[in-house]
Amino acid sequence: MKLRKVTAASAAVLALAVGATACGGGKKDDNGSSGGGQKITIGIKFDQPGLGQKTPQGYAGFDVDVATYVAKKLGYSADQIEWKESKSADRETMLQRGDVDFIAATYSITPERQQKVDFAGPYLLAHQDVLIRADDNSIKSPSDLNKKKLCSVTGSTSAQNVHDKLAPKAQLQQYPTYSACLTGLQSKAIDALTTDDSILAGYAAQSQFKGRFKLGGFKMTNENYGIGVKKGSALKDKINKALEEMVSDGSWEAAVKKNFGPADYKNEPAPKIGDIKS
């Protein structure tokens, strides 16, 4: 009789434990789409003002605003988002390992990357451009970069592309960070900084640089920013739907103005889903 009582008590405890687990919101499924009480992990850049930046107040930038909107449409509130730094070289690996549910980090859609991961979008069409001093009227076309000191960050191919294809006499300068290039641009140690126009606009829009720099507007390449997901993930279609809603309800345009407006960034219209410009 005593044995039966202990067994019954144990069964009751087990039943309570199972019930508590069942009521705890449930484990997020492999596509990260359960919402309702769970976290979603999103990869962004932590060091790109105007796009993805970690600040003392939290996370800010256009990519952050896009990702937050998408997460909301997937059923997650802002406080359910776990932000994870996604450096350029790590993005495919992070998605393949399942470290993040999706990545929105100036992630250009390319055939090589599409072999490894899937992309929703594009959600922004950027272009390689140059940033110059606001009072410099000597650079009006890419060919004017000949004999000019052109800066890009170490490891980037942007300046080399300009040198090889557009301005073979450009004097290439490599600095460790975009911020270092900006300091050189401000002091006239260099004449121009090159990378994606969206990245340049983000830096130029910072309060300490407002009015000091301008974009060349040269549109030297097309950079189709997409949201990366694991190969075969059902999230791709859900994110595409969310991006379409972000454009249609005006949130996309508001995010562009909020993050790039101070740099007078002449952005392209919101791209159509699947329309990848070569």
Tab-separated table of C-alpha atoms in Angstrom:
chain	number	residue	atom	x	y	z
A	1	MET	CA	0.000	0.000	0.000
A	2	LYS	CA	2.809	2.351	0.880
A	3	LEU	CA	4.544	1.514	-2.413
A	4	ARG	CA	1.423	2.382	-4.376
A	5	LYS	CA	1.232	5.820	-2.686
A	6	VAL	CA	4.845	6.668	-3.588
A	7	THR	CA	4.279	5.607	-7.205
A	8	ALA	CA	1.141	7.678	-7.465
A	9	ALA	CA	2.919	10.686	-6.030
A	10	SER	CA	5.769	10.281	-8.503
A	11	ALA	CA	3.302	10.045	-11.365
A	12	ALA	CA	1.624	13.240	-10.217
A	13	VAL	CA	4.954	15.083	-10.140
A	14	LEU	CA	5.783	13.774	-13.628
A	15	ALA	CA	2.404	14.889	-14.955
A	16	LEU	CA	2.904	18.386	-13.527
A	17	ALA	CA	6.355	18.616	-15.117
A	18	VAL	CA	5.039	17.577	-18.526
A	19	GLY	CA	2.145	20.018	-18.210
A	20	ALA	CA	4.466	22.864	-17.306
A	21	THR	CA	6.639	22.133	-20.330
A	22	ALA	CA	3.632	22.038	-22.621
A	23	CYS	CA	2.420	25.408	-21.336
A	24	GLY	CA	5.827	27.082	-21.583
A	25	GLY	CA	5.296	28.488	-25.087
A	26	GLY	CA	6.713	25.552	-27.022
A	27	LYS	CA	10.028	25.227	-28.793
A	28	LYS	CA	10.468	27.350	-31.867
A	29	ASP	CA	10.260	25.216	-35.002
A	30	ASP	CA	13.105	24.836	-37.469
A	31	ASN	CA	11.821	27.765	-39.509
A	32	GLY	CA	11.735	30.163	-36.582
A	33	SER	CA	8.087	30.946	-37.176
A	34	SER	CA	6.293	29.956	-34.010
A	35	GLY	CA	6.327	33.375	-32.306
A	36	GLY	CA	4.304	33.731	-29.115
A	37	GLY	CA	6.722	33.674	-26.214
A	38	GLN	CA	9.890	32.559	-28.005
A	39	LYS	CA	13.021	34.370	-29.124
A	40	ILE	CA	14.144	34.939	-32.683
A	41	THR	CA	17.843	35.409	-33.413
A	42	ILE	CA	18.767	37.904	-36.130
A	43	GLY	CA	22.192	38.669	-37.555
A	44	ILE	CA	23.133	42.295	-38.243
A	45	LYS	CA	26.259	44.410	-38.460
A	46	PHE	CA	27.252	46.063	-35.198
A	47	ASP	CA	29.568	48.698	-36.683
A	48	GLN	CA	27.780	50.340	-39.617
A	49	PRO	CA	26.053	53.613	-38.709
A	50	GLY	CA	22.749	54.071	-40.502
A	51	LEU	CA	22.477	50.349	-41.265
A	52	GLY	CA	23.372	48.148	-38.329
A	53	GLN	CA	25.036	49.588	-35.242
A	54	LYS	CA	25.248	48.633	-31.601
A	55	THR	CA	24.910	51.768	-29.472
A	56	PRO	CA	24.615	52.449	-25.744
A	57	GLN	CA	20.867	52.888	-26.332
A	58	GLY	CA	20.452	49.612	-28.234
A	59	TYR	CA	20.572	48.719	-31.917
A	60	ALA	CA	19.919	51.169	-34.735
A	61	GLY	CA	19.945	51.476	-38.515
A	62	PHE	CA	17.980	50.664	-41.643
A	63	ASP	CA	18.775	46.942	-41.521
A	64	VAL	CA	17.683	46.899	-37.878
A	65	ASP	CA	14.398	48.609	-38.743
A	66	VAL	CA	13.761	46.176	-41.605
A	67	ALA	CA	14.588	43.162	-39.444
A	68	THR	CA	12.410	44.411	-36.576
A	69	TYR	CA	9.467	44.918	-38.936
A	70	VAL	CA	9.912	41.445	-40.428
A	71	ALA	CA	10.189	39.858	-36.982
A	72	LYS	CA	6.941	41.541	-35.929
A	73	LYS	CA	5.166	40.112	-38.971
A	74	LEU	CA	6.539	36.688	-38.031
A	75	GLY	CA	4.984	37.027	-34.571
A	76	TYR	CA	7.857	38.415	-32.482
A	77	SER	CA	7.902	41.676	-30.546
A	78	ALA	CA	11.049	43.801	-30.337
A	79	ASP	CA	11.948	42.436	-26.905
A	80	GLN	CA	11.850	38.884	-28.279
A	81	ILE	CA	14.674	39.614	-30.723
A	82	GLU	CA	18.191	38.456	-29.915
A	83	TRP	CA	20.648	40.427	-32.047
A	84	LYS	CA	23.862	38.701	-33.091
A	85	GLU	CA	26.819	40.295	-34.827
A	86	SER	CA	27.240	38.944	-38.354
A	87	LYS	CA	30.574	39.876	-39.852
A	88	SER	CA	30.780	39.604	-43.627
A	89	ALA	CA	33.035	36.547	-43.651
A	90	ASP	CA	30.857	34.661	-41.160
A	91	ARG	CA	27.371	35.075	-42.622
A	92	GLU	CA	26.995	31.859	-44.633
A	93	THR	CA	28.465	29.760	-41.832
A	94	MET	CA	26.149	31.320	-39.235
A	95	LEU	CA	23.106	30.466	-41.336
A	96	GLN	CA	24.273	26.950	-42.153
A	97	ARG	CA	24.974	26.191	-38.480
A	98	GLY	CA	21.664	27.640	-37.347
A	99	ASP	CA	23.298	30.327	-35.192
A	100	VAL	CA	20.708	32.812	-36.472
A	101	ASP	CA	17.223	32.593	-37.981
A	102	PHE	CA	17.963	35.209	-40.619
A	103	ILE	CA	20.545	37.838	-41.474
A	104	ALA	CA	19.978	41.452	-42.560
A	105	ALA	CA	23.463	42.913	-42.781
A	106	THR	CA	24.189	44.749	-46.066
A	107	TYR	CA	24.092	41.228	-47.503
A	108	SER	CA	24.363	41.506	-51.287
A	109	ILE	CA	22.696	38.698	-53.249
A	110	THR	CA	25.263	36.998	-55.506
A	111	PRO	CA	25.234	33.712	-57.453
A	112	GLU	CA	28.083	32.396	-55.299
A	113	ARG	CA	26.214	33.049	-52.059
A	114	GLN	CA	22.973	31.645	-53.456
A	115	GLN	CA	24.687	28.278	-53.748
A	116	LYS	CA	25.116	28.222	-49.971
A	117	VAL	CA	22.078	30.087	-48.570
A	118	ASP	CA	18.680	31.389	-49.681
A	119	PHE	CA	17.705	35.045	-49.889
A	120	ALA	CA	14.453	36.890	-49.361
A	121	GLY	CA	14.175	40.236	-51.107
A	122	PRO	CA	15.948	42.241	-52.280
A	123	TYR	CA	14.845	45.023	-49.930
A	124	LEU	CA	17.338	47.710	-50.996
A	125	LEU	CA	19.235	48.421	-54.197
A	126	ALA	CA	22.544	50.066	-53.334
A	127	HIS	CA	25.469	51.013	-55.583
A	128	GLN	CA	29.188	51.396	-55.178
A	129	ASP	CA	29.900	55.103	-54.901
A	130	VAL	CA	32.358	57.578	-53.437
A	131	LEU	CA	32.145	59.962	-50.519
A	132	ILE	CA	33.971	63.278	-50.899
A	133	ARG	CA	34.221	66.527	-48.993
A	134	ALA	CA	31.186	68.754	-49.391
A	135	ASP	CA	33.305	71.641	-50.715
A	136	ASP	CA	35.224	69.527	-53.249
A	137	ASN	CA	33.953	70.170	-56.768
A	138	SER	CA	36.863	68.509	-58.556
A	139	ILE	CA	35.359	64.997	-58.581
A	140	LYS	CA	32.309	64.906	-60.825
A	141	SER	CA	32.732	61.480	-62.439
A	142	PRO	CA	34.685	58.282	-61.715
A	143	SER	CA	37.419	59.323	-64.182
A	144	ASP	CA	38.110	62.361	-61.989
A	145	LEU	CA	39.471	59.947	-59.379
A	146	ASN	CA	42.627	59.570	-61.473
A	147	LYS	CA	45.621	60.850	-59.459
A	148	LYS	CA	43.330	61.223	-56.429
A	149	LYS	CA	43.932	59.398	-53.151
A	150	LEU	CA	41.112	56.851	-52.910
A	151	CYS	CA	40.464	55.120	-49.596
A	152	SER	CA	38.774	51.844	-48.721
A	153	VAL	CA	39.091	49.472	-45.782
A	154	THR	CA	41.700	46.764	-45.642
A	155	GLY	CA	40.409	43.599	-47.278
A	156	SER	CA	37.782	45.366	-49.394
A	157	THR	CA	37.903	45.171	-53.184
A	158	SER	CA	35.976	48.424	-53.753
A	159	ALA	CA	38.940	50.721	-54.386
A	160	GLN	CA	40.675	48.097	-56.528
A	161	ASN	CA	37.528	47.791	-58.674
A	162	VAL	CA	37.574	51.530	-59.337
A	163	HIS	CA	41.287	51.420	-60.139
A	164	ASP	CA	40.952	48.449	-62.496
A	165	LYS	CA	37.846	49.548	-64.385
A	166	LEU	CA	37.351	53.313	-64.123
A	167	ALA	CA	40.340	55.267	-62.843
A	168	PRO	CA	43.633	53.418	-63.433
A	169	LYS	CA	45.720	56.292	-62.039
A	170	ALA	CA	43.843	56.480	-58.735
A	171	GLN	CA	46.173	56.255	-55.748
A	172	LEU	CA	44.770	53.499	-53.555
A	173	GLN	CA	44.909	53.916	-49.796
A	174	GLN	CA	43.939	51.182	-47.326
A	175	TYR	CA	42.792	52.125	-43.841
A	176	PRO	CA	41.695	49.700	-41.101
A	177	THR	CA	38.157	51.104	-40.751
A	178	TYR	CA	35.688	53.374	-42.530
A	179	SER	CA	35.916	55.747	-39.579
A	180	ALA	CA	39.671	56.051	-40.200
A	181	CYS	CA	38.976	56.810	-43.871
A	182	LEU	CA	36.520	59.519	-42.826
A	183	THR	CA	39.114	61.097	-40.566
A	184	GLY	CA	41.572	61.084	-43.462
A	185	LEU	CA	38.948	62.564	-45.763
A	186	GLN	CA	38.206	65.304	-43.266
A	187	SER	CA	41.912	66.169	-42.839
A	188	LYS	CA	42.509	66.022	-46.633
A	189	ALA	CA	44.951	63.132	-46.261
A	190	ILE	CA	42.715	61.367	-48.794
A	191	ASP	CA	40.367	62.691	-51.463
A	192	ALA	CA	37.581	60.098	-51.578
A	193	LEU	CA	36.239	57.017	-49.818
A	194	THR	CA	34.553	54.222	-51.763
A	195	THR	CA	32.129	51.440	-50.825
A	196	ASP	CA	28.338	50.945	-51.085
A	197	ASP	CA	26.443	54.255	-51.196
A	198	SER	CA	24.146	53.098	-48.383
A	199	ILE	CA	27.137	52.527	-46.099
A	200	LEU	CA	28.646	55.869	-47.068
A	201	ALA	CA	25.324	57.617	-46.429
A	202	GLY	CA	25.086	56.006	-43.011
A	203	TYR	CA	28.458	57.356	-41.969
A	204	ALA	CA	27.852	60.795	-43.482
A	205	ALA	CA	24.509	61.024	-41.680
A	206	GLN	CA	26.157	60.907	-38.249
A	207	SER	CA	25.649	64.138	-36.338
A	208	GLN	CA	29.378	64.911	-36.089
A	209	PHE	CA	29.744	64.711	-39.875
A	210	LYS	CA	26.512	66.393	-40.940
A	211	GLY	CA	27.095	68.721	-43.888
A	212	ARG	CA	30.797	67.886	-44.211
A	213	PHE	CA	30.607	65.192	-46.903
A	214	LYS	CA	28.597	64.371	-50.015
A	215	LEU	CA	28.017	61.344	-52.200
A	216	GLY	CA	29.303	61.366	-55.758
A	217	GLY	CA	26.188	59.629	-57.082
A	218	PHE	CA	28.203	57.549	-59.568
A	219	LYS	CA	26.331	54.193	-59.201
A	220	MET	CA	29.336	52.126	-60.258
A	221	THR	CA	27.811	48.736	-59.370
A	222	ASN	CA	24.476	47.263	-58.304
A	223	GLU	CA	24.305	45.795	-54.787
A	224	ASN	CA	21.030	43.951	-54.149
A	225	TYR	CA	20.621	43.660	-50.376
A	226	GLY	CA	18.727	40.539	-49.352
A	227	ILE	CA	17.794	38.806	-46.126
A	228	GLY	CA	19.733	35.580	-45.820
A	229	VAL	CA	18.115	32.390	-44.506
A	230	LYS	CA	19.233	28.785	-44.284
A	231	LYS	CA	18.995	26.861	-47.536
A	232	GLY	CA	15.470	25.475	-47.951
A	233	SER	CA	13.972	27.460	-45.062
A	234	ALA	CA	10.248	28.181	-45.233
A	235	LEU	CA	11.078	31.595	-43.746
A	236	LYS	CA	12.022	32.910	-47.172
A	237	ASP	CA	8.422	33.205	-48.410
A	238	LYS	CA	7.207	34.618	-45.090
A	239	ILE	CA	9.925	37.264	-45.074
A	240	ASN	CA	9.159	38.197	-48.681
A	241	LYS	CA	5.541	38.777	-47.737
A	242	ALA	CA	6.595	40.941	-44.786
A	243	LEU	CA	8.896	43.018	-47.019
A	244	GLU	CA	6.063	43.630	-49.471
A	245	GLU	CA	3.864	44.824	-46.604
A	246	MET	CA	6.638	47.093	-45.310
A	247	VAL	CA	6.755	48.839	-48.675
A	248	SER	CA	2.994	49.054	-49.155
A	249	ASP	CA	2.258	50.563	-45.722
A	250	GLY	CA	4.975	53.237	-46.003
A	251	SER	CA	7.260	51.835	-43.302
A	252	TRP	CA	10.083	51.167	-45.775
A	253	GLU	CA	10.199	54.759	-47.017
A	254	ALA	CA	10.025	56.076	-43.448
A	255	ALA	CA	12.999	53.897	-42.462
A	256	VAL	CA	15.035	55.178	-45.425
A	257	LYS	CA	14.402	58.810	-44.514
A	258	LYS	CA	15.078	58.200	-40.821
A	259	ASN	CA	18.445	56.523	-41.344
A	260	PHE	CA	19.841	58.128	-44.509
A	261	GLY	CA	18.023	61.463	-44.779
A	262	PRO	CA	20.722	63.639	-43.147
A	263	ALA	CA	23.202	62.527	-45.852
A	264	ASP	CA	20.815	63.558	-48.677
A	265	TYR	CA	20.924	59.972	-49.936
A	266	LYS	CA	19.215	59.580	-53.321
A	267	ASN	CA	17.922	56.059	-52.774
A	268	GLU	CA	16.437	53.863	-55.454
A	269	PRO	CA	12.724	52.994	-55.133
A	270	ALA	CA	11.986	49.882	-53.132
A	271	PRO	CA	12.889	46.906	-55.341
A	272	LYS	CA	10.357	44.265	-56.306
A	273	ILE	CA	10.794	40.909	-54.627
A	274	GLY	CA	13.014	38.710	-56.790
A	275	ASP	CA	14.121	41.588	-59.054
A	276	ILE	CA	17.893	41.324	-58.818
A	277	LYS	CA	19.765	43.917	-60.862
A	278	SER	CA	22.997	42.679	-62.414
